[in-house]
Short mmCIF file of C-alpha atoms and ligand atoms in Angstrom, two decimals:
data_model
loop_
_atom_site.label_atom_id
_atom_site.label_comp_id
_atom_site.label_asym_id
_atom_site.label_seq_id
_atom_site.Cartn_x
_atom_site.Cartn_y
_atom_site.Cartn_z
CA MET A 703 -14.46 6.10 23.76
CA GLY A 704 -16.96 8.48 25.34
CA ARG A 705 -17.93 6.11 28.14
CA PRO A 706 -16.64 6.72 31.67
CA MET A 707 -13.73 4.53 32.69
CA GLY A 708 -13.55 2.49 35.87
CA LEU A 709 -15.88 -0.17 37.17
CA ASP A 710 -18.48 0.26 34.45
CA ARG A 711 -15.89 -0.36 31.82
CA ARG A 712 -14.55 -3.41 33.63
CA ALA A 713 -17.99 -4.87 33.85
CA LEU A 714 -18.61 -4.09 30.22
CA LEU A 715 -15.33 -5.70 29.27
CA LYS A 716 -16.23 -8.91 31.02
CA ALA A 717 -19.67 -8.88 29.51
CA ALA A 718 -18.35 -8.28 26.04
CA PHE A 719 -15.88 -11.13 26.25
CA ALA A 720 -18.69 -13.41 27.28
CA GLY A 721 -20.79 -12.19 24.38
CA GLY A 722 -23.41 -10.93 26.83
CA ILE A 723 -24.15 -7.38 25.75
CA THR A 724 -27.61 -5.96 25.28
CA ALA A 725 -28.54 -3.70 22.42
CA THR A 726 -28.18 -0.67 24.67
CA GLY A 727 -24.64 -1.60 25.56
CA PHE A 728 -25.35 -2.44 29.20
CA PRO A 729 -23.97 -5.68 30.58
CA LEU A 730 -26.48 -8.42 31.13
CA PRO A 731 -27.14 -9.15 34.79
CA ALA A 732 -26.50 -12.86 34.32
CA ALA A 733 -23.46 -14.43 35.94
CA LEU A 734 -20.38 -13.91 33.79
CA PRO A 735 -17.13 -15.82 33.63
CA ALA A 736 -14.24 -14.03 35.27
CA ARG A 737 -12.24 -14.30 32.07
CA ALA A 738 -13.70 -14.63 28.65
CA GLN A 739 -12.49 -17.52 26.57
CA PHE A 740 -12.20 -17.30 22.83
CA ARG A 741 -12.60 -20.66 21.16
CA ALA A 742 -9.56 -19.88 19.01
CA PHE A 743 -6.82 -17.25 18.91
CA PRO A 744 -8.62 -14.01 17.97
CA PHE A 745 -5.54 -12.16 16.63
CA SER A 746 -5.34 -14.52 13.66
CA LEU A 747 -4.91 -11.62 11.21
CA GLY A 748 -2.00 -10.09 13.06
CA ILE A 749 -1.46 -6.52 14.13
CA ALA A 750 -0.26 -3.44 12.30
CA ALA A 751 0.82 0.15 12.71
CA GLY A 752 0.44 2.87 10.12
CA GLU A 753 0.16 6.54 9.22
CA PRO A 754 3.16 7.69 11.25
CA SER A 755 3.47 11.35 12.19
CA SER A 756 6.17 13.04 14.25
CA ASP A 757 4.14 12.39 17.40
CA GLY A 758 2.20 9.20 16.80
CA PHE A 759 0.70 6.56 14.54
CA VAL A 760 -2.29 4.25 14.25
CA ILE A 761 -2.29 0.77 15.71
CA TRP A 762 -4.63 -1.81 14.23
CA THR A 763 -5.95 -5.26 14.71
CA ARG A 764 -9.03 -7.24 13.72
CA LEU A 765 -10.48 -10.02 15.83
CA ALA A 766 -11.34 -13.22 13.95
CA VAL A 767 -11.42 -16.62 15.62
CA ASP A 768 -12.27 -18.23 12.26
CA PRO A 769 -10.73 -15.91 9.65
CA LEU A 770 -12.36 -17.42 6.57
CA GLY A 771 -15.62 -18.34 8.25
CA THR A 772 -18.85 -16.38 8.46
CA ARG A 773 -18.21 -13.06 10.23
CA GLY A 774 -14.70 -14.22 11.09
CA GLY A 775 -16.26 -16.62 13.57
CA MET A 776 -17.37 -13.70 15.74
CA THR A 777 -20.79 -12.95 17.23
CA ALA A 778 -22.56 -9.60 16.95
CA ALA A 779 -21.43 -8.57 20.43
CA PRO A 780 -19.05 -5.63 20.71
CA VAL A 781 -15.71 -6.71 22.16
CA GLU A 782 -13.47 -4.49 24.22
CA VAL A 783 -9.86 -4.64 23.02
CA SER A 784 -7.25 -3.14 25.30
CA PHE A 785 -3.93 -1.86 24.04
CA GLU A 786 -0.57 -0.88 25.44
CA VAL A 787 2.20 1.22 23.91
CA ALA A 788 5.67 0.94 25.44
CA ASP A 789 9.05 2.38 24.63
CA ASP A 790 10.82 -0.96 24.96
CA PRO A 791 10.34 -4.19 23.05
CA GLY A 792 9.83 -6.12 26.29
CA MET A 793 6.76 -3.92 27.03
CA ALA A 794 8.14 -3.13 30.50
CA ARG A 795 7.75 0.66 30.25
CA VAL A 796 4.15 1.19 29.17
CA ILE A 797 3.54 4.84 28.29
CA ARG A 798 0.01 4.61 26.86
CA SER A 799 -2.83 2.22 27.49
CA GLY A 800 -6.53 2.14 26.91
CA ALA A 801 -9.29 0.24 25.20
CA ALA A 802 -11.26 0.35 22.00
CA THR A 803 -14.42 -1.44 20.98
CA ALA A 804 -14.34 -3.95 18.14
CA ARG A 805 -17.72 -3.96 16.42
CA ILE A 806 -19.25 -6.27 13.89
CA GLU A 807 -20.15 -3.28 11.69
CA LEU A 808 -16.40 -2.86 11.01
CA ALA A 809 -15.62 -6.59 11.03
CA HIS A 810 -14.31 -6.35 14.62
CA SER A 811 -11.40 -4.20 13.52
CA VAL A 812 -9.94 -1.57 15.81
CA HIS A 813 -7.99 1.50 14.77
CA VAL A 814 -6.39 3.38 17.67
CA GLU A 815 -4.71 6.72 17.05
CA ILE A 816 -1.77 7.30 19.38
CA ASP A 817 -0.39 10.83 19.76
CA GLY A 818 1.82 12.89 22.05
CA LEU A 819 4.91 10.72 21.45
CA GLU A 820 8.50 11.71 20.76
CA PRO A 821 9.69 12.14 17.16
CA ALA A 822 11.94 9.65 15.34
CA ARG A 823 11.65 6.94 17.96
CA ASP A 824 10.76 3.28 18.11
CA TYR A 825 7.68 2.29 20.08
CA PHE A 826 6.14 -1.10 20.72
CA TYR A 827 2.50 -2.10 21.10
CA ARG A 828 0.21 -5.02 21.73
CA PHE A 829 -3.46 -5.79 22.20
CA ARG A 830 -5.46 -7.93 24.59
CA ALA A 831 -8.97 -9.29 24.23
CA GLY A 832 -10.38 -11.67 26.79
CA ASN A 833 -7.84 -14.31 27.56
CA ALA A 834 -5.82 -13.61 24.43
CA GLU A 835 -2.79 -11.42 23.90
CA SER A 836 -1.43 -10.36 20.51
CA ALA A 837 2.17 -10.40 19.41
CA VAL A 838 4.20 -7.25 20.07
CA GLY A 839 4.58 -4.89 17.11
CA ARG A 840 7.11 -2.18 16.45
CA ALA A 841 6.10 1.27 15.28
CA ARG A 842 8.19 4.37 14.74
CA THR A 843 7.37 8.05 14.71
CA LEU A 844 8.59 10.34 11.92
CA PRO A 845 11.20 13.04 12.56
CA ALA A 846 10.03 16.39 13.95
CA ALA A 847 8.93 19.10 11.54
CA GLY A 848 11.95 20.76 9.96
CA ALA A 849 14.42 18.60 11.88
CA GLU A 850 17.75 17.76 10.33
CA VAL A 851 17.54 14.07 9.56
CA ALA A 852 20.65 12.04 8.86
CA GLN A 853 18.83 9.18 7.15
CA ILE A 854 15.52 7.46 6.58
CA ARG A 855 15.16 3.90 5.34
CA PHE A 856 11.92 2.67 3.89
CA ALA A 857 10.53 0.15 1.43
CA SER A 858 8.12 0.36 -1.49
CA ALA A 859 6.14 -2.79 -2.12
CA GLY A 860 2.84 -4.01 -3.55
CA CYS A 861 1.15 -6.44 -5.97
CA GLN A 862 0.88 -9.47 -3.72
CA GLN A 863 -1.43 -11.98 -5.33
CA TRP A 864 -1.66 -14.62 -2.61
CA GLU A 865 -2.04 -17.67 -4.81
CA GLY A 866 0.73 -16.36 -7.09
CA GLY A 867 3.57 -17.13 -4.72
CA PHE A 868 5.11 -16.96 -1.30
CA TYR A 869 5.64 -13.68 0.54
CA THR A 870 9.42 -13.98 0.75
CA ALA A 871 9.69 -10.25 0.07
CA TRP A 872 7.56 -9.50 3.13
CA ARG A 873 9.74 -11.79 5.24
CA SER A 874 12.81 -9.90 4.10
CA ILE A 875 11.13 -6.53 4.72
CA ALA A 876 10.29 -7.67 8.25
CA GLU A 877 13.96 -8.35 8.89
CA GLU A 878 15.00 -4.87 7.73
CA HIS A 879 13.28 -2.91 10.54
CA PHE A 880 12.45 -0.06 8.19
CA ASP A 881 11.22 3.35 9.31
CA PHE A 882 8.08 2.61 7.29
CA VAL A 883 6.75 0.83 4.20
CA PHE A 884 4.93 2.54 1.34
CA HIS A 885 2.39 0.09 -0.12
CA TYR A 886 1.61 1.08 -3.70
CA GLY A 887 -1.48 -1.09 -3.98
CA ASP A 888 -2.83 -4.45 -5.15
CA TYR A 889 -2.80 -5.57 -1.52
CA ILE A 890 -5.42 -8.09 -2.60
CA TYR A 891 -6.58 -9.29 -6.01
CA GLU A 892 -10.32 -9.31 -6.42
CA TYR A 893 -10.21 -12.26 -8.84
CA ARG A 894 -9.02 -15.80 -8.57
CA ALA A 895 -5.97 -16.70 -10.67
CA VAL A 896 -6.65 -19.83 -12.69
CA THR A 897 -3.15 -20.64 -13.89
CA GLY A 898 0.28 -19.61 -12.79
CA ASP A 899 2.82 -17.87 -14.94
CA ARG A 900 3.47 -19.42 -18.33
CA ASP A 901 4.95 -22.75 -17.27
CA ASN A 902 4.32 -23.07 -13.57
CA PRO A 903 1.23 -24.05 -11.62
CA LEU A 904 0.10 -21.71 -8.85
CA PRO A 905 2.17 -22.24 -5.71
CA ARG A 906 -0.80 -21.69 -3.36
CA ALA A 907 -4.42 -22.74 -3.73
CA MET A 908 -7.23 -20.51 -2.51
CA PRO A 909 -10.24 -22.25 -0.97
CA ALA A 910 -12.61 -23.57 -3.63
CA ASP A 911 -15.38 -21.09 -2.83
CA PHE A 912 -13.15 -18.04 -3.40
CA GLY A 913 -14.17 -16.52 -6.72
CA THR A 914 -14.30 -12.86 -7.74
CA CYS A 915 -15.10 -10.35 -5.00
CA TYR A 916 -18.24 -8.26 -5.42
CA THR A 917 -19.73 -8.00 -1.94
CA LEU A 918 -18.43 -6.82 1.42
CA THR A 919 -18.30 -10.44 2.62
CA ASP A 920 -16.25 -11.43 -0.44
CA TYR A 921 -13.72 -8.65 0.11
CA ARG A 922 -13.49 -9.28 3.86
CA ARG A 923 -12.72 -12.96 3.33
CA ARG A 924 -10.07 -12.07 0.71
CA TYR A 925 -8.27 -9.74 3.12
CA ALA A 926 -8.58 -12.35 5.86
CA LEU A 927 -6.99 -15.03 3.67
CA TYR A 928 -4.10 -12.76 2.68
CA LYS A 929 -3.59 -11.55 6.24
CA THR A 930 -3.25 -15.06 7.66
CA ASP A 931 0.16 -15.18 5.94
CA ALA A 932 2.89 -15.21 8.60
CA ASP A 933 5.40 -13.28 6.48
CA LEU A 934 2.94 -10.48 5.75
CA GLN A 935 2.04 -10.35 9.46
CA ALA A 936 5.73 -10.13 10.32
CA ALA A 937 6.22 -7.22 7.91
CA HIS A 938 3.30 -5.35 9.47
CA ALA A 939 4.60 -6.03 12.96
CA SER A 940 8.04 -4.71 11.99
CA CYS A 941 7.20 -1.08 11.12
CA PRO A 942 4.34 1.26 10.22
CA PHE A 943 2.80 1.23 6.74
CA LEU A 944 1.65 4.04 4.46
CA PRO A 945 -1.10 2.15 2.67
CA SER A 946 -2.50 3.15 -0.70
CA PHE A 947 -4.68 1.22 -3.12
CA ASP A 948 -4.58 0.58 -6.83
CA ASP A 949 -7.14 -1.21 -8.97
CA HIS A 950 -7.29 -4.75 -7.59
CA GLU A 951 -8.49 -3.67 -4.16
CA VAL A 952 -11.74 -2.99 -6.06
CA ALA A 953 -11.72 -4.36 -9.63
CA ASN A 954 -9.19 -4.67 -12.45
CA ASP A 955 -8.64 -1.32 -14.18
CA TRP A 956 -11.44 0.55 -12.48
CA ALA A 957 -11.43 4.30 -13.02
CA ALA A 958 -13.56 6.65 -10.92
CA ASP A 959 -17.09 5.26 -11.20
CA THR A 960 -16.42 2.88 -14.10
CA ASP A 961 -14.99 -0.57 -14.68
CA PRO A 962 -14.02 -2.39 -17.90
CA ARG A 963 -17.19 -4.52 -17.71
CA ASP A 964 -19.19 -1.35 -18.37
CA THR A 965 -21.13 -1.82 -15.18
CA PRO A 966 -23.54 1.12 -14.78
CA PRO A 967 -21.84 3.62 -12.45
CA GLU A 968 -24.64 3.55 -9.90
CA ALA A 969 -24.16 -0.21 -9.55
CA PHE A 970 -20.36 -0.13 -9.65
CA LEU A 971 -20.30 2.42 -6.82
CA PHE A 972 -21.90 -0.12 -4.46
CA ARG A 973 -19.06 -2.51 -5.24
CA ARG A 974 -16.53 0.28 -4.72
CA ALA A 975 -18.16 1.12 -1.37
CA ALA A 976 -17.92 -2.51 -0.25
CA ALA A 977 -14.31 -2.76 -1.39
CA PHE A 978 -13.35 0.50 0.34
CA GLN A 979 -15.04 -0.54 3.57
CA ALA A 980 -13.11 -3.82 3.61
CA TRP A 981 -9.89 -1.95 2.77
CA TYR A 982 -10.45 0.43 5.67
CA GLU A 983 -11.24 -2.44 8.02
CA HIS A 984 -7.92 -4.12 7.22
CA MET A 985 -5.52 -1.17 7.00
CA PRO A 986 -3.84 0.74 9.85
CA VAL A 987 -5.19 4.11 8.74
CA ARG A 988 -6.74 7.09 10.50
CA ARG A 989 -10.40 7.72 11.18
CA VAL A 990 -10.36 10.55 8.64
CA MET A 991 -10.07 7.85 5.96
CA ILE A 992 -13.28 6.03 6.91
CA PRO A 993 -15.17 5.72 3.62
CA ARG A 994 -18.39 7.66 3.17
CA GLY A 995 -20.26 5.31 0.91
CA PRO A 996 -18.10 4.90 -2.20
CA ASP A 997 -15.82 7.85 -1.34
CA MET A 998 -12.61 7.78 0.65
CA LEU A 999 -10.06 10.55 1.14
CA ALA A 1000 -6.83 8.70 0.39
CA TYR A 1001 -4.32 11.33 -0.72
CA ARG A 1002 -2.27 12.74 2.12
CA LEU A 1003 1.16 14.07 3.10
CA PHE A 1004 3.85 12.56 5.32
CA ARG A 1005 6.72 14.83 6.36
CA CYS A 1006 10.08 13.36 7.36
CA GLY A 1007 11.57 16.42 9.04
CA GLY A 1008 13.50 18.58 6.59
CA LEU A 1009 14.59 15.52 4.61
CA ALA A 1010 11.58 14.41 2.59
CA ASP A 1011 7.95 15.27 1.95
CA ILE A 1012 6.03 12.21 0.82
CA ALA A 1013 2.74 12.85 -0.97
CA VAL A 1014 0.74 9.64 -1.18
CA LEU A 1015 -1.48 10.05 -4.22
CA ASP A 1016 -4.76 8.49 -5.33
CA THR A 1017 -4.65 7.75 -9.07
CA ARG A 1018 -7.93 5.77 -9.20
CA GLN A 1019 -10.80 7.63 -7.60
CA TYR A 1020 -10.77 10.81 -9.70
CA ARG A 1021 -9.12 9.71 -12.95
CA SER A 1022 -10.47 9.77 -16.47
CA LYS A 1023 -11.47 6.38 -17.86
CA GLN A 1024 -8.67 4.66 -19.80
CA PRO A 1025 -8.77 5.96 -23.40
CA CYS A 1026 -9.17 3.86 -26.54
CA GLY A 1027 -10.58 0.92 -24.61
CA GLY A 1028 -7.66 0.58 -22.20
CA GLY A 1029 -4.95 -2.08 -22.29
CA PHE A 1030 -1.91 -1.41 -24.52
CA LYS A 1031 -2.53 0.76 -27.58
CA SER A 1032 -0.68 2.45 -30.39
CA ASP A 1033 -1.65 5.88 -31.71
CA CYS A 1034 -4.38 6.61 -29.21
CA ARG A 1035 -5.13 10.29 -29.85
CA ASP A 1036 -7.54 10.48 -26.92
CA ALA A 1037 -4.67 9.74 -24.54
CA ASP A 1038 -3.40 13.29 -25.24
CA GLY A 1039 -6.70 15.05 -24.52
CA GLU A 1040 -6.26 18.22 -22.44
CA ALA A 1041 -9.16 17.37 -20.16
CA ARG A 1042 -7.81 13.97 -19.18
CA THR A 1043 -6.72 13.58 -15.58
CA MET A 1044 -5.17 11.04 -13.21
CA LEU A 1045 -5.59 12.99 -9.97
CA GLY A 1046 -8.63 15.18 -10.55
CA ASP A 1047 -8.62 18.99 -10.20
CA ARG A 1048 -8.75 19.16 -6.44
CA GLN A 1049 -5.91 16.69 -5.86
CA GLU A 1050 -3.81 18.43 -8.54
CA ARG A 1051 -4.23 21.75 -6.72
CA TRP A 1052 -3.42 20.08 -3.41
CA LEU A 1053 -0.23 18.59 -4.89
CA ALA A 1054 0.78 21.94 -6.41
CA ASP A 1055 0.39 23.55 -2.96
CA ILE A 1056 2.46 20.82 -1.32
CA LEU A 1057 5.24 21.21 -3.86
CA ARG A 1058 5.21 25.01 -3.60
CA GLY A 1059 5.37 24.86 0.19
CA SER A 1060 7.92 22.08 0.51
CA ALA A 1061 11.19 23.03 2.16
CA ALA A 1062 12.46 19.45 2.24
CA THR A 1063 15.40 18.10 0.29
CA TRP A 1064 13.37 15.38 -1.46
CA GLN A 1065 9.80 15.58 -2.77
CA VAL A 1066 8.28 12.14 -3.15
CA LEU A 1067 5.22 11.37 -5.25
CA ALA A 1068 4.22 7.99 -3.85
CA GLN A 1069 1.65 6.60 -6.22
CA GLN A 1070 0.45 3.50 -8.03
CA VAL A 1071 1.12 3.38 -11.79
CA LEU A 1072 3.99 4.14 -14.19
CA PHE A 1073 4.43 7.92 -14.45
CA SER A 1074 7.11 8.10 -17.16
CA PRO A 1075 6.44 7.52 -20.83
CA LEU A 1076 7.39 4.01 -21.88
CA ASN A 1077 7.48 2.28 -25.23
CA TRP A 1078 6.43 -1.30 -24.49
CA ARG A 1079 6.80 -2.73 -28.00
CA SER A 1080 9.75 -4.97 -27.13
CA PHE A 1081 8.27 -6.21 -23.86
CA GLY A 1082 6.67 -9.17 -25.64
CA TRP A 1083 7.47 -11.37 -22.65
CA ILE A 1084 5.14 -9.36 -20.43
CA GLU A 1085 2.60 -8.04 -22.93
CA PRO A 1086 2.03 -10.54 -25.75
CA SER A 1087 0.48 -8.01 -28.16
CA GLY A 1088 3.89 -6.57 -28.94
CA ASP A 1089 3.01 -3.89 -31.48
CA ALA A 1090 0.86 -1.81 -29.11
CA PRO A 1091 3.44 0.23 -27.26
CA HIS A 1092 1.57 2.42 -24.75
CA ARG A 1093 -0.18 1.48 -21.55
CA MET A 1094 -3.49 3.28 -21.26
CA ASP A 1095 -3.98 2.52 -17.55
CA ALA A 1096 -0.76 4.37 -16.68
CA TRP A 1097 0.09 8.08 -17.12
CA ASP A 1098 0.72 7.33 -20.81
CA GLY A 1099 -3.08 7.28 -21.00
CA ALA A 1100 -3.30 10.89 -19.75
CA THR A 1101 -0.28 12.71 -21.15
CA ALA A 1102 -1.68 16.20 -20.47
CA ALA A 1103 -2.08 15.27 -16.81
CA ARG A 1104 1.57 14.23 -16.72
CA ASP A 1105 2.51 17.52 -18.39
CA ARG A 1106 0.70 19.44 -15.67
CA VAL A 1107 2.53 17.56 -12.90
CA VAL A 1108 5.94 18.18 -14.45
CA ALA A 1109 4.96 21.84 -14.98
CA MET A 1110 4.11 21.97 -11.25
CA LEU A 1111 7.54 20.56 -10.37
CA ARG A 1112 9.18 23.21 -12.52
CA ALA A 1113 6.99 26.06 -11.25
CA ALA A 1114 7.71 25.08 -7.64
CA ARG A 1115 11.40 24.64 -8.42
CA THR A 1116 11.09 21.27 -6.76
CA PRO A 1117 14.71 20.42 -6.11
CA ASN A 1118 14.65 16.64 -6.04
CA PRO A 1119 11.46 14.91 -7.17
CA VAL A 1120 11.26 11.14 -6.78
CA VAL A 1121 8.24 9.31 -8.16
CA LEU A 1122 7.38 5.88 -6.74
CA SER A 1123 5.12 3.48 -8.56
CA GLY A 1124 4.24 -0.16 -9.17
CA ASP A 1125 1.55 -2.05 -11.11
CA VAL A 1126 3.43 -3.84 -13.88
CA HIS A 1127 5.19 -6.55 -11.84
CA ILE A 1128 8.71 -5.71 -12.97
CA ASP A 1129 11.37 -3.29 -11.76
CA LEU A 1130 11.94 -0.09 -13.75
CA ALA A 1131 14.33 2.77 -12.99
CA LEU A 1132 13.68 5.86 -15.10
CA GLU A 1133 14.71 9.46 -15.57
CA ILE A 1134 11.88 11.98 -15.93
CA GLY A 1135 12.37 14.61 -18.64
CA ARG A 1136 11.66 18.33 -18.24
CA ASP A 1137 9.34 17.89 -21.20
CA ALA A 1138 7.15 15.26 -19.58
CA ASN A 1139 6.38 13.47 -22.83
CA ASP A 1140 9.83 13.70 -24.37
CA PRO A 1141 12.10 11.18 -22.68
CA GLN A 1142 15.14 12.72 -24.41
CA SER A 1143 14.68 16.11 -22.73
CA PRO A 1144 16.92 17.05 -19.77
CA CYS A 1145 16.24 15.11 -16.58
CA VAL A 1146 14.26 16.82 -13.78
CA GLY A 1147 13.65 13.86 -11.51
CA VAL A 1148 13.61 10.09 -11.22
CA GLU A 1149 11.08 7.29 -10.97
CA PHE A 1150 11.46 3.95 -9.22
CA LEU A 1151 8.76 1.51 -10.25
CA THR A 1152 8.85 -1.41 -7.82
CA THR A 1153 8.26 -4.99 -8.85
CA SER A 1154 5.57 -7.20 -7.33
CA VAL A 1155 5.86 -9.12 -4.08
CA SER A 1156 4.29 -12.22 -5.64
CA SER A 1157 2.18 -11.39 -8.71
CA GLY A 1158 3.37 -12.76 -12.04
CA GLY A 1159 5.36 -15.83 -11.07
CA ASP A 1160 9.07 -16.32 -10.48
CA GLY A 1161 10.22 -14.06 -13.32
CA THR A 1162 13.57 -14.48 -14.99
CA ALA A 1163 17.19 -13.69 -14.23
CA GLY A 1164 17.68 -11.70 -17.43
CA VAL A 1165 15.23 -9.79 -19.60
CA LYS A 1166 14.40 -10.82 -23.15
CA ASN A 1167 14.96 -8.15 -25.80
CA ASP A 1168 16.62 -5.83 -23.33
CA ASP A 1169 18.80 -4.26 -26.04
CA ALA A 1170 15.70 -3.26 -27.99
CA ILE A 1171 13.91 -2.11 -24.83
CA TYR A 1172 16.76 0.22 -23.84
CA ALA A 1173 17.12 1.45 -27.44
CA ASP A 1174 13.41 2.36 -27.52
CA ASN A 1175 13.62 4.01 -24.10
CA PRO A 1176 16.78 6.05 -23.57
CA HIS A 1177 15.44 7.34 -20.23
CA LEU A 1178 15.02 3.78 -18.91
CA LYS A 1179 18.11 2.83 -16.93
CA TYR A 1180 17.06 -0.61 -15.73
CA VAL A 1181 14.44 -3.27 -16.20
CA GLY A 1182 14.34 -6.32 -13.94
CA ASN A 1183 11.99 -9.28 -13.91
CA ARG A 1184 12.12 -10.72 -10.40
CA ARG A 1185 9.72 -10.39 -7.46
CA GLY A 1186 10.65 -8.30 -4.44
CA TYR A 1187 10.64 -4.73 -3.16
CA THR A 1188 12.70 -1.55 -3.26
CA ARG A 1189 14.78 -0.43 -0.30
CA HIS A 1190 15.19 3.36 -0.22
CA VAL A 1191 18.00 4.82 1.88
CA VAL A 1192 17.63 8.59 1.92
CA THR A 1193 20.08 11.16 3.27
CA PRO A 1194 20.45 14.93 2.72
CA ARG A 1195 23.14 14.21 0.12
CA ARG A 1196 21.83 11.23 -1.78
CA TRP A 1197 19.02 8.80 -2.37
CA GLN A 1198 19.95 5.17 -2.84
CA ALA A 1199 17.43 2.67 -4.17
CA ASP A 1200 18.31 -1.00 -3.80
CA LEU A 1201 16.21 -3.28 -5.97
CA ARG A 1202 15.74 -6.33 -3.77
CA ALA A 1203 14.46 -9.56 -5.25
CA ALA A 1204 13.82 -13.17 -4.36
CA ALA A 1205 15.45 -15.88 -6.43
CA ARG A 1206 11.95 -17.38 -6.80
CA ILE A 1207 8.57 -17.17 -5.11
CA SER A 1208 7.19 -20.57 -6.14
CA THR A 1209 8.94 -22.10 -3.14
CA LYS A 1210 9.15 -20.76 0.39
CA ASP A 1211 12.18 -18.97 1.83
CA ALA A 1212 14.17 -18.41 -1.35
CA GLN A 1213 17.16 -16.13 -0.99
CA VAL A 1214 16.63 -12.37 -1.34
CA SER A 1215 19.43 -10.27 -2.78
CA THR A 1216 20.05 -6.80 -4.17
CA ARG A 1217 19.83 -7.09 -7.97
CA LYS A 1218 20.74 -3.49 -8.69
CA SER A 1219 21.35 -0.22 -6.83
CA PHE A 1220 20.88 3.31 -8.08
CA VAL A 1221 21.96 6.58 -6.55
CA VAL A 1222 20.59 10.08 -7.03
CA GLU A 1223 22.76 12.95 -5.79
CA ALA A 1224 20.70 15.77 -4.26
CA GLY A 1225 20.65 18.77 -6.61
CA ARG A 1226 21.73 16.69 -9.61
CA PRO A 1227 18.69 14.92 -11.06
CA GLY A 1228 19.55 11.65 -12.74
CA LEU A 1229 20.33 8.03 -11.99
CA ALA A 1230 23.78 6.59 -11.45
CA GLU A 1231 24.52 2.95 -10.74
CA ALA A 1232 25.75 2.51 -7.20
FE1 FE B 2322 -0.67 -5.89 -9.57
CA1 CA B 2323 -4.39 -3.25 -13.62
#
């Protein structure tokens, strides 16, 4: 936005809408229409806000007149996109406005960082391009540093395979007007599901030419397909997101520069770069997260006044490769290797600093995969090879790394750690032991692993073998097998987690209800049923 404002910009705007821009950025002298016409609605992928701070957030959109078509149906011309931020939903009191340039190099996405706003307040925003105007979205700033905060309400959600089911959870999230949503990853799946869950066909069919994503074009079209969903758009328009990624934004079970196909790292990194670029283009995140080739700085801290510090972690980019060939294993000695890591040295040190310096009531580790130990041998309904009890892709595949994190919590005297996770398409509520790998040891914190939005089919009302599951896992307080999200209601006294689930996702608009609620009292680690 280094160009002077005023007449030049107006001329450029008109030129850009008409597609008449020269390589140097100067408008063509030819006669231009007074108002550019898009041949179809360009805000077909919705709008979003993200990365809230106490004085601002990012607002995002991506122009695509033909979302699944070549280049989203757009030409190579830069397009000026204007934006407004108001403090009322009717957009009557505009307090910020300006313009950004949507460029083909970033798939005509725009990421605008808004700052200088008031803490803990609702704001509203919209975009215009040519003759088109976007919907109005709601964003919200975080509380001021150190402020006493009576309550925050947010959701954890993730694992949203599009063809796997309807986004009823996102519809419900949209209706909740949360302060923000933490997305734990699997925003897209890079592969095409061929069958549904055991007995049901897939509720939605991807276009025939959608296979596995390898190239930037593949990933862009996958995000575009997912983002055409009205319920997902409504969720984004309802509050800011804290996006993170897990494996399927790139490839199943990738780890650092490797994948399970044993692709040579130098080749895999081109795929990772393409996947990261597409992720950036479709997420409301800050400029500091623009990928540099295959690298993206994705771990970061969000402070909610004096109430909660939320560290969003990256458990993919710097981790050790899954030991013993990955999957579920029994007796994998390598999983206990001292050198194994989930966060990498630098991120571990960063997290230790955060925990040491945190003066908040709650310290949140918002991450992607199951942190607590878990014996899976009686989960035959989710993992058919029932006698292999440990999941190598989760922290059970790097037990020394888990030890180090729990040691950090103890060294920092972290008063109230809460770990958030996802990945396995069920709900789990767990108590974390002071000996990280001994679930029977005294509780130092809790973990809420959130079920999928739509991956894995409708699920079941009850859980098979639950007696055996709980007997194997005394620290596991709940397992649920429906699709949904977790609603977290956090106050200085207590943390309540409501496990929200849809009755089914194979049909649209099924009823969403709270299946279970847990409460953690501040200063008394442990889970109690609400
Ligand atoms: Fe998933
Ligand atoms: Ca996986």
